[in-house]
PDB file of C-alpha atoms in Angstrom:
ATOM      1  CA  UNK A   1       2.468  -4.131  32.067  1.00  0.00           C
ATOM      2  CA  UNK A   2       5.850  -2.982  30.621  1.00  0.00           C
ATOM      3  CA  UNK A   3       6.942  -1.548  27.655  1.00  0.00           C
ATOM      4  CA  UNK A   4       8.364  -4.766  25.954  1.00  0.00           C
ATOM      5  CA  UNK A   5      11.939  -5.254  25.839  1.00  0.00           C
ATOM      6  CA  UNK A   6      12.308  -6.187  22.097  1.00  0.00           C
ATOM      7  CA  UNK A   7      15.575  -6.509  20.362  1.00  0.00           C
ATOM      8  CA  UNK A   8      16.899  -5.154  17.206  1.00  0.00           C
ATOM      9  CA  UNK A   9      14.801  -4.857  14.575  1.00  0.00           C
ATOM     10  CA  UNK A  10      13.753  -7.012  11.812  1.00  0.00           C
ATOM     11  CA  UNK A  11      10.981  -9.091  13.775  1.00  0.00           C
ATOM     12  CA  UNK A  12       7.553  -9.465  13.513  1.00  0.00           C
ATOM     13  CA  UNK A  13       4.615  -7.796  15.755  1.00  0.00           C
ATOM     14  CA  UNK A  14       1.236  -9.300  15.428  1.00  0.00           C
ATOM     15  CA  UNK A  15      -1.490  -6.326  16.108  1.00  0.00           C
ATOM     16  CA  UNK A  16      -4.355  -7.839  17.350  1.00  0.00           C
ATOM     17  CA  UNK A  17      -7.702  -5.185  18.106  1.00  0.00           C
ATOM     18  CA  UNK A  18     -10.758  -6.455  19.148  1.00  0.00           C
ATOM     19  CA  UNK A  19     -13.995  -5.355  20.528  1.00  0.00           C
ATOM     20  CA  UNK A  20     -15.874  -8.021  23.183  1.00  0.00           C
ATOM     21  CA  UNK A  21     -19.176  -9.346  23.008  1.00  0.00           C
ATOM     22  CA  UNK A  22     -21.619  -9.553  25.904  1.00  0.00           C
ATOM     23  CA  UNK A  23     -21.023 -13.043  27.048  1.00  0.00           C
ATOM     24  CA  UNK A  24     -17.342 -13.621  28.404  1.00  0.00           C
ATOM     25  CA  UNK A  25     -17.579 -16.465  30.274  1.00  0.00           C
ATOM     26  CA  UNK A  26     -14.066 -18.374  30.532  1.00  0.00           C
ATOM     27  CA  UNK A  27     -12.322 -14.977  28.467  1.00  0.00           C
ATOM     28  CA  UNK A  28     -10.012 -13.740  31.226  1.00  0.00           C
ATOM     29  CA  UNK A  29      -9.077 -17.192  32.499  1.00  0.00           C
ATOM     30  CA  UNK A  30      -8.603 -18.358  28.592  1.00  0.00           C
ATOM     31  CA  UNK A  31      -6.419 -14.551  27.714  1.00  0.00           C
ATOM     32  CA  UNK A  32      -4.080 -15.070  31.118  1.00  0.00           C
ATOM     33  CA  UNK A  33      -3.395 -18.854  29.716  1.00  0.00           C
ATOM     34  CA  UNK A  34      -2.567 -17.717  26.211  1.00  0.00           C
ATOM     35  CA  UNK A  35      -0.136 -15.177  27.540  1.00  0.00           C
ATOM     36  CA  UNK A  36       1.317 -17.744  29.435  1.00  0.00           C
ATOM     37  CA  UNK A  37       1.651 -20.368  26.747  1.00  0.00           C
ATOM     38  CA  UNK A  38       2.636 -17.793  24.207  1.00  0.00           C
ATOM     39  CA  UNK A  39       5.630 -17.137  26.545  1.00  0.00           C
ATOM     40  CA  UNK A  40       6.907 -20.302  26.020  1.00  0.00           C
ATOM     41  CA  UNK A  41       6.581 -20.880  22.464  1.00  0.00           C
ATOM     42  CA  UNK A  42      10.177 -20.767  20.187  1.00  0.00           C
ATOM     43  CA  UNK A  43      10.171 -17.242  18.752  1.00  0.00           C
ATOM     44  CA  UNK A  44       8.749 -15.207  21.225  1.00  0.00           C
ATOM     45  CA  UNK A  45       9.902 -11.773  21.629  1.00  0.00           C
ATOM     46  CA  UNK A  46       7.340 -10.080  24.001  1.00  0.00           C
ATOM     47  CA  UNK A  47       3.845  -8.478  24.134  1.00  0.00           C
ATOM     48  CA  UNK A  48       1.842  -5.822  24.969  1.00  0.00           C
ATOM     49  CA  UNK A  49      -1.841  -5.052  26.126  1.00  0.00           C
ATOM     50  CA  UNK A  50      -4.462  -2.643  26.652  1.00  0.00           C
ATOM     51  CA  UNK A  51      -8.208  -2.909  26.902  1.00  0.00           C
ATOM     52  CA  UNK A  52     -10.378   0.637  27.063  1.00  0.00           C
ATOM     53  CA  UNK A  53     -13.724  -0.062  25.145  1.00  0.00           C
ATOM     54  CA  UNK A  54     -11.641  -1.650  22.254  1.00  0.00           C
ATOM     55  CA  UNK A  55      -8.753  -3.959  23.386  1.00  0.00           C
ATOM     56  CA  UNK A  56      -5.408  -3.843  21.732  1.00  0.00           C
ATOM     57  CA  UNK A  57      -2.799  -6.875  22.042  1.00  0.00           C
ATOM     58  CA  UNK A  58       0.488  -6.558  19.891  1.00  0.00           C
ATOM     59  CA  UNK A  59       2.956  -9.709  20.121  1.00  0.00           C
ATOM     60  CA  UNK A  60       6.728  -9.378  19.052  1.00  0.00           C
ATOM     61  CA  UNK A  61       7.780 -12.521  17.152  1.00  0.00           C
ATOM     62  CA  UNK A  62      11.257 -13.875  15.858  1.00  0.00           C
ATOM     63  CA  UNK A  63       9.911 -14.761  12.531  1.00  0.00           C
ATOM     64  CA  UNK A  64       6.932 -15.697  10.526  1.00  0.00           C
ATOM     65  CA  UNK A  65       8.216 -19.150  11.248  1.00  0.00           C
ATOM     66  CA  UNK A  66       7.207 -18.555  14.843  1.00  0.00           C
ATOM     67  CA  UNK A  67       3.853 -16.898  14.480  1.00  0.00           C
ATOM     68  CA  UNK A  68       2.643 -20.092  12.053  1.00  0.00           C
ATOM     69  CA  UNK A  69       4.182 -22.397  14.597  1.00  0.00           C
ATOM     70  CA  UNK A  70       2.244 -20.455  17.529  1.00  0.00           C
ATOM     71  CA  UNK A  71      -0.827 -19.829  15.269  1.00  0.00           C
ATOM     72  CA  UNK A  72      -0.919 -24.030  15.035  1.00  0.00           C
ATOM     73  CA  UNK A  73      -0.728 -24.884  18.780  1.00  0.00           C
ATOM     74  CA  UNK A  74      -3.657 -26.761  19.979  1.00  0.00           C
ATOM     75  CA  UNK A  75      -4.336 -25.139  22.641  1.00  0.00           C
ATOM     76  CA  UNK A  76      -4.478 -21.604  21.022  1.00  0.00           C
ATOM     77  CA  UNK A  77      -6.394 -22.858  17.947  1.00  0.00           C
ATOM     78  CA  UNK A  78      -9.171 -24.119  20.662  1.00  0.00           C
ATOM     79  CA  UNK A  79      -9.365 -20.391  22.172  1.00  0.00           C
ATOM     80  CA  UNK A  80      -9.197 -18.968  19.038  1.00  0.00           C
ATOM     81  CA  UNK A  81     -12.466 -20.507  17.962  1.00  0.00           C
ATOM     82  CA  UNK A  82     -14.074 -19.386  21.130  1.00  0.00           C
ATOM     83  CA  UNK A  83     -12.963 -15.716  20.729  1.00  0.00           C
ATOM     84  CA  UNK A  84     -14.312 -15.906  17.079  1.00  0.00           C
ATOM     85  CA  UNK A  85     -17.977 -17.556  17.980  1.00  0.00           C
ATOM     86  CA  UNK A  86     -18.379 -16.151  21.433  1.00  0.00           C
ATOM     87  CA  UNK A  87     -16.257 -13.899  22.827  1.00  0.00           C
ATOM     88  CA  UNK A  88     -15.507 -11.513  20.150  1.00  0.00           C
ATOM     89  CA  UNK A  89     -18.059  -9.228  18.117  1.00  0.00           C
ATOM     90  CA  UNK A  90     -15.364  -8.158  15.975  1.00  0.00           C
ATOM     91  CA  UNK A  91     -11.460  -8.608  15.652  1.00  0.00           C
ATOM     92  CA  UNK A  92      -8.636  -7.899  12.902  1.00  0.00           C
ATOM     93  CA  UNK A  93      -5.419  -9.484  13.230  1.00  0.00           C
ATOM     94  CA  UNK A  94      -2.381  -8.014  11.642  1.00  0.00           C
ATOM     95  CA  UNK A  95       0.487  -9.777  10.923  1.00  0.00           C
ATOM     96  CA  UNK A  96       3.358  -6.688  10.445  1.00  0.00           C
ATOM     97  CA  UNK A  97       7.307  -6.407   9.786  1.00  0.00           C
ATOM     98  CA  UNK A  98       8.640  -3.902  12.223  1.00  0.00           C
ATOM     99  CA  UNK A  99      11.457  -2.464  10.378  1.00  0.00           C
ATOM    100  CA  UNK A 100      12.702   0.078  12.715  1.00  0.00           C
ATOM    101  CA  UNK A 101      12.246   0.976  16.383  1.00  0.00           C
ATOM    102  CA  UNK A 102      13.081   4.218  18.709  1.00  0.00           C
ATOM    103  CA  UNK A 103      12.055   5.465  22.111  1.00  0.00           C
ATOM    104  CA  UNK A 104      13.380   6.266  25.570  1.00  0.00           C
ATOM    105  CA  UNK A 105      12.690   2.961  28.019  1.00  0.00           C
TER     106      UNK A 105
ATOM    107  CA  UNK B   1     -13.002   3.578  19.215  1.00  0.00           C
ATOM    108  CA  UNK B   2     -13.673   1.132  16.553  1.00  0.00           C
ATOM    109  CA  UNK B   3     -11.361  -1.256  14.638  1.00  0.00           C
ATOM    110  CA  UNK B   4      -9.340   0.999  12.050  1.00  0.00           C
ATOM    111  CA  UNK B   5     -11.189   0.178   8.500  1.00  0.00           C
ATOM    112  CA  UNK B   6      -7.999  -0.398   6.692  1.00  0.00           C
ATOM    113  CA  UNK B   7      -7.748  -1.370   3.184  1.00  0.00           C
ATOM    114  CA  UNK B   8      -6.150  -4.274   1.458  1.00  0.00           C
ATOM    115  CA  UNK B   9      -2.435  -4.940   2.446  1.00  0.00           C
ATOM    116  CA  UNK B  10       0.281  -3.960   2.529  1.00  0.00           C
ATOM    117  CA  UNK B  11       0.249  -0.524   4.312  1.00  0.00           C
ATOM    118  CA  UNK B  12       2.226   0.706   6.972  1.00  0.00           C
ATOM    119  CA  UNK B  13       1.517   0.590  10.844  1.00  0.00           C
ATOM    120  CA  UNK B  14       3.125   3.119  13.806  1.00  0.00           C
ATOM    121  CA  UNK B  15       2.599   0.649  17.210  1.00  0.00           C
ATOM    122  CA  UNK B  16       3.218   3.344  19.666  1.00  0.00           C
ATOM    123  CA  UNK B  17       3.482   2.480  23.435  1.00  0.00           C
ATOM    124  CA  UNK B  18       3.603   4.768  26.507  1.00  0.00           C
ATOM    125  CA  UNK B  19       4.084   4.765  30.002  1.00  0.00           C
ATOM    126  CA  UNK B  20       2.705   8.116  31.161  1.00  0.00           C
ATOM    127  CA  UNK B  21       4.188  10.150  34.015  1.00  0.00           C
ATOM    128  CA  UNK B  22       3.214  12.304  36.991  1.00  0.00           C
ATOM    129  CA  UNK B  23       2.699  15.702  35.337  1.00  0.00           C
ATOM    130  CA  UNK B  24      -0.086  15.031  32.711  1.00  0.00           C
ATOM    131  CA  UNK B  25      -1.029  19.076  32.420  1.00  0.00           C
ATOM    132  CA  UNK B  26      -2.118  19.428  28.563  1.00  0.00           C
ATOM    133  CA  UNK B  27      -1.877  16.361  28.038  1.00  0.00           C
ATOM    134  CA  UNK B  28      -5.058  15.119  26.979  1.00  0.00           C
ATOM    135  CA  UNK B  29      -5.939  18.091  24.981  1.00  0.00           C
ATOM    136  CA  UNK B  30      -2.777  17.492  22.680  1.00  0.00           C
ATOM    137  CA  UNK B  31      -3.444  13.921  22.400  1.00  0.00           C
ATOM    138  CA  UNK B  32      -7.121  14.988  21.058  1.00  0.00           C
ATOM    139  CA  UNK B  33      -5.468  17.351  19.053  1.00  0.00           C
ATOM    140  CA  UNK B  34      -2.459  15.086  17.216  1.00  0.00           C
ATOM    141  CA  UNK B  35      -5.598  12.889  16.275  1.00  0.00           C
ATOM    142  CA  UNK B  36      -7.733  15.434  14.690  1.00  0.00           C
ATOM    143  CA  UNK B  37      -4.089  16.578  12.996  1.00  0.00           C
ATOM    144  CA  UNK B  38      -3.254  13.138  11.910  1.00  0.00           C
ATOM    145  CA  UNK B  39      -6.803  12.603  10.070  1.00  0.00           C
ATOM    146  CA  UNK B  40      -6.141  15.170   7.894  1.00  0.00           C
ATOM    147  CA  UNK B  41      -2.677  14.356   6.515  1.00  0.00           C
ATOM    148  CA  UNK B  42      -2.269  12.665   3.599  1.00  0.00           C
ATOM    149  CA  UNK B  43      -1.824   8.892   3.527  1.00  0.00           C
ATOM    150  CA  UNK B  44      -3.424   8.638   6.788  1.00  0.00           C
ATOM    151  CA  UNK B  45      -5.663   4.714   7.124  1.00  0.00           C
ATOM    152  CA  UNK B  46      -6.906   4.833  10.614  1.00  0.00           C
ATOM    153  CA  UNK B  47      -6.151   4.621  14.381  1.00  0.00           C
ATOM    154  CA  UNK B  48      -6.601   2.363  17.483  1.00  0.00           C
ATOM    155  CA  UNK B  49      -5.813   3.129  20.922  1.00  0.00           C
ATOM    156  CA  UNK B  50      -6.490   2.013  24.124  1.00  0.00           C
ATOM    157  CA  UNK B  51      -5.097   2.946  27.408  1.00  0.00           C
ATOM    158  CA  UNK B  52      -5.077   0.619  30.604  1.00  0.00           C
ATOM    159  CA  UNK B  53      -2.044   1.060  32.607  1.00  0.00           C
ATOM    160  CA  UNK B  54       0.418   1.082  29.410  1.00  0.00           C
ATOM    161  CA  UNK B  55      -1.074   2.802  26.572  1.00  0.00           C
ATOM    162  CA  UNK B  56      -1.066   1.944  22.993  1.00  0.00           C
ATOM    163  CA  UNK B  57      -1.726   3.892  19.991  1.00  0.00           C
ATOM    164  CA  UNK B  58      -1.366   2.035  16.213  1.00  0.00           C
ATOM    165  CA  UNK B  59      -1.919   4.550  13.814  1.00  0.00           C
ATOM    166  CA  UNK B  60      -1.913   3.234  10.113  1.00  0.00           C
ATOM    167  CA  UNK B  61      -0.600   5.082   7.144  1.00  0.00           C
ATOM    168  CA  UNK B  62      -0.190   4.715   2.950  1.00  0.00           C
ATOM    169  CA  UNK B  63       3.657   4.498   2.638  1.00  0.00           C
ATOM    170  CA  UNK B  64       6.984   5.021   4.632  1.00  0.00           C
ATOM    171  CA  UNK B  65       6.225   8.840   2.700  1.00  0.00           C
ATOM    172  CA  UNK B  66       3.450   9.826   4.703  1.00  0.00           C
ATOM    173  CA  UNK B  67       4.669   8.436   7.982  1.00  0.00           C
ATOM    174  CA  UNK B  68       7.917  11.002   7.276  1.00  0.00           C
ATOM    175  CA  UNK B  69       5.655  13.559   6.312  1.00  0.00           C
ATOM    176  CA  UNK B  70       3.239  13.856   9.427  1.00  0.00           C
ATOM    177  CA  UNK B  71       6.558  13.527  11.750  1.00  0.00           C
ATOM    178  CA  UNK B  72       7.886  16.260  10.231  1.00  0.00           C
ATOM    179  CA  UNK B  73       4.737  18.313  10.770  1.00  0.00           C
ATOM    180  CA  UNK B  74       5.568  21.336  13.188  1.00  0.00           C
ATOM    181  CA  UNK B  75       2.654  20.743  16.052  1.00  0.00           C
ATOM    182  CA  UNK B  76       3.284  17.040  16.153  1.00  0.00           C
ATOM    183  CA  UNK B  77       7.031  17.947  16.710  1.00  0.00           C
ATOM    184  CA  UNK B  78       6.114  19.829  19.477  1.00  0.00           C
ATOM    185  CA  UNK B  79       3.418  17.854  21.360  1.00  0.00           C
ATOM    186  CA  UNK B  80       6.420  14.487  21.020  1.00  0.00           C
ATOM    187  CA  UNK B  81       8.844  16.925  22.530  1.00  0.00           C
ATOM    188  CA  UNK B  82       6.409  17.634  25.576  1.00  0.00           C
ATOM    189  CA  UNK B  83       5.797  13.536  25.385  1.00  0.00           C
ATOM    190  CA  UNK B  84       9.538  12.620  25.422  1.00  0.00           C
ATOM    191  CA  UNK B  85      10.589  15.760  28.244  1.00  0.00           C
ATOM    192  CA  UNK B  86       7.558  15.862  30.190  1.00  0.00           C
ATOM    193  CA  UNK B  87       4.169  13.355  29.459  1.00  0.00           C
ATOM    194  CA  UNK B  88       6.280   9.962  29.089  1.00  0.00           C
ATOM    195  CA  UNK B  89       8.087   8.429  31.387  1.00  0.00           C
ATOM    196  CA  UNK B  90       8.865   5.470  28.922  1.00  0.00           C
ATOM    197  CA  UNK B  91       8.021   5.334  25.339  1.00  0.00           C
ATOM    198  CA  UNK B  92       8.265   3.111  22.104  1.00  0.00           C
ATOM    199  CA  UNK B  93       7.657   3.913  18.268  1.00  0.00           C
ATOM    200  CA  UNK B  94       8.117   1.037  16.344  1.00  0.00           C
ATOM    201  CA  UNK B  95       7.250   0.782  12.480  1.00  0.00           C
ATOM    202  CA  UNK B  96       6.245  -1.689  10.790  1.00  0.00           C
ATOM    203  CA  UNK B  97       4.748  -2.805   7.221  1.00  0.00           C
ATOM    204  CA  UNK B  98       1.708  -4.963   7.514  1.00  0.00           C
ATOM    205  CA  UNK B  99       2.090  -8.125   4.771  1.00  0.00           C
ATOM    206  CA  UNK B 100      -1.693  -9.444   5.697  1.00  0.00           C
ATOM    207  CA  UNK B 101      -4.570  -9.050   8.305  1.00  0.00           C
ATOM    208  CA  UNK B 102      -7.398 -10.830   8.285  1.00  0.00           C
ATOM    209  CA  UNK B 103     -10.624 -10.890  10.726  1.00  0.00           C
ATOM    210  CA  UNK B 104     -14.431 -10.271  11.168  1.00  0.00           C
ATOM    211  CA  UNK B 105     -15.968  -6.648  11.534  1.00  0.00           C
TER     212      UNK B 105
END
């Protein structure tokens, strides 16, 4: 996992924190496939993820144009549901403006 | 860790990702240390961090105000000067303003 290579700010980062429940059956095959179909959606400026007791996923998005469109997808809406009845024993989701950026990469 | 019990948009978020290096001596210590510091400034919501390969630390705060005010403060300028020179080999700080959240807890 790399730092991700975002551009200029404005954009958008989605902070998503979550803490798993006991039964994750189909959770790491579902997570790899959302990462990979998130890749490909219009908007998509990179993510990043950690998991140590609580798990922490922040996206980087164009737009909120692009997190609606991405928050619609099928495919997403279908996992979505699963993390919020069975994998999941509690999640927030934070939709945030990044406004300005600095660091050494 | 828990999920950061923030209150009702809009606040402010500091996403803060790392890529540690070789030479971690004192490291830990300050990290547990910038947290207890951070607690106890003013306009400080919360923290979640995880660490699992790349680490990431989203620390929540009141206003743009407070976020100025605790990087001013004289250990925290220290222990990021150890982080940039010595701790990090890569490093991102990006802040944003969170519009909404929403989620179960």
């Amino acid at each position: 996992m790399k730092i991700a290579n975002t551009p200029k700010p404005p954009y958008y980062a989605v902070i998503f924190t979550s803490i798993t429940a006991e039964a994750l059956e189909g959770y790491a095959e579902t997570a790899d496939r959302m990462v990979e179909l998130a890749q490909q959606q219009e908007g998509f400026l990179g993510f990043e993820s950690a998991r140590d007791g609580i798990g922490i996923t922040v996206s980087y998005w164009k737009d909120l144009e692009s997190i609606k469109h991405w928050k619609n997808n099928l495919e997403h809406s279908i996992a979505r549901k699963k993390g919020n009845e069975q994998w999941y024993s509690a999640f927030k989701t934070r939709i945030a403006l990044v406004e300005r950026d600095y660091g050494k990469i």
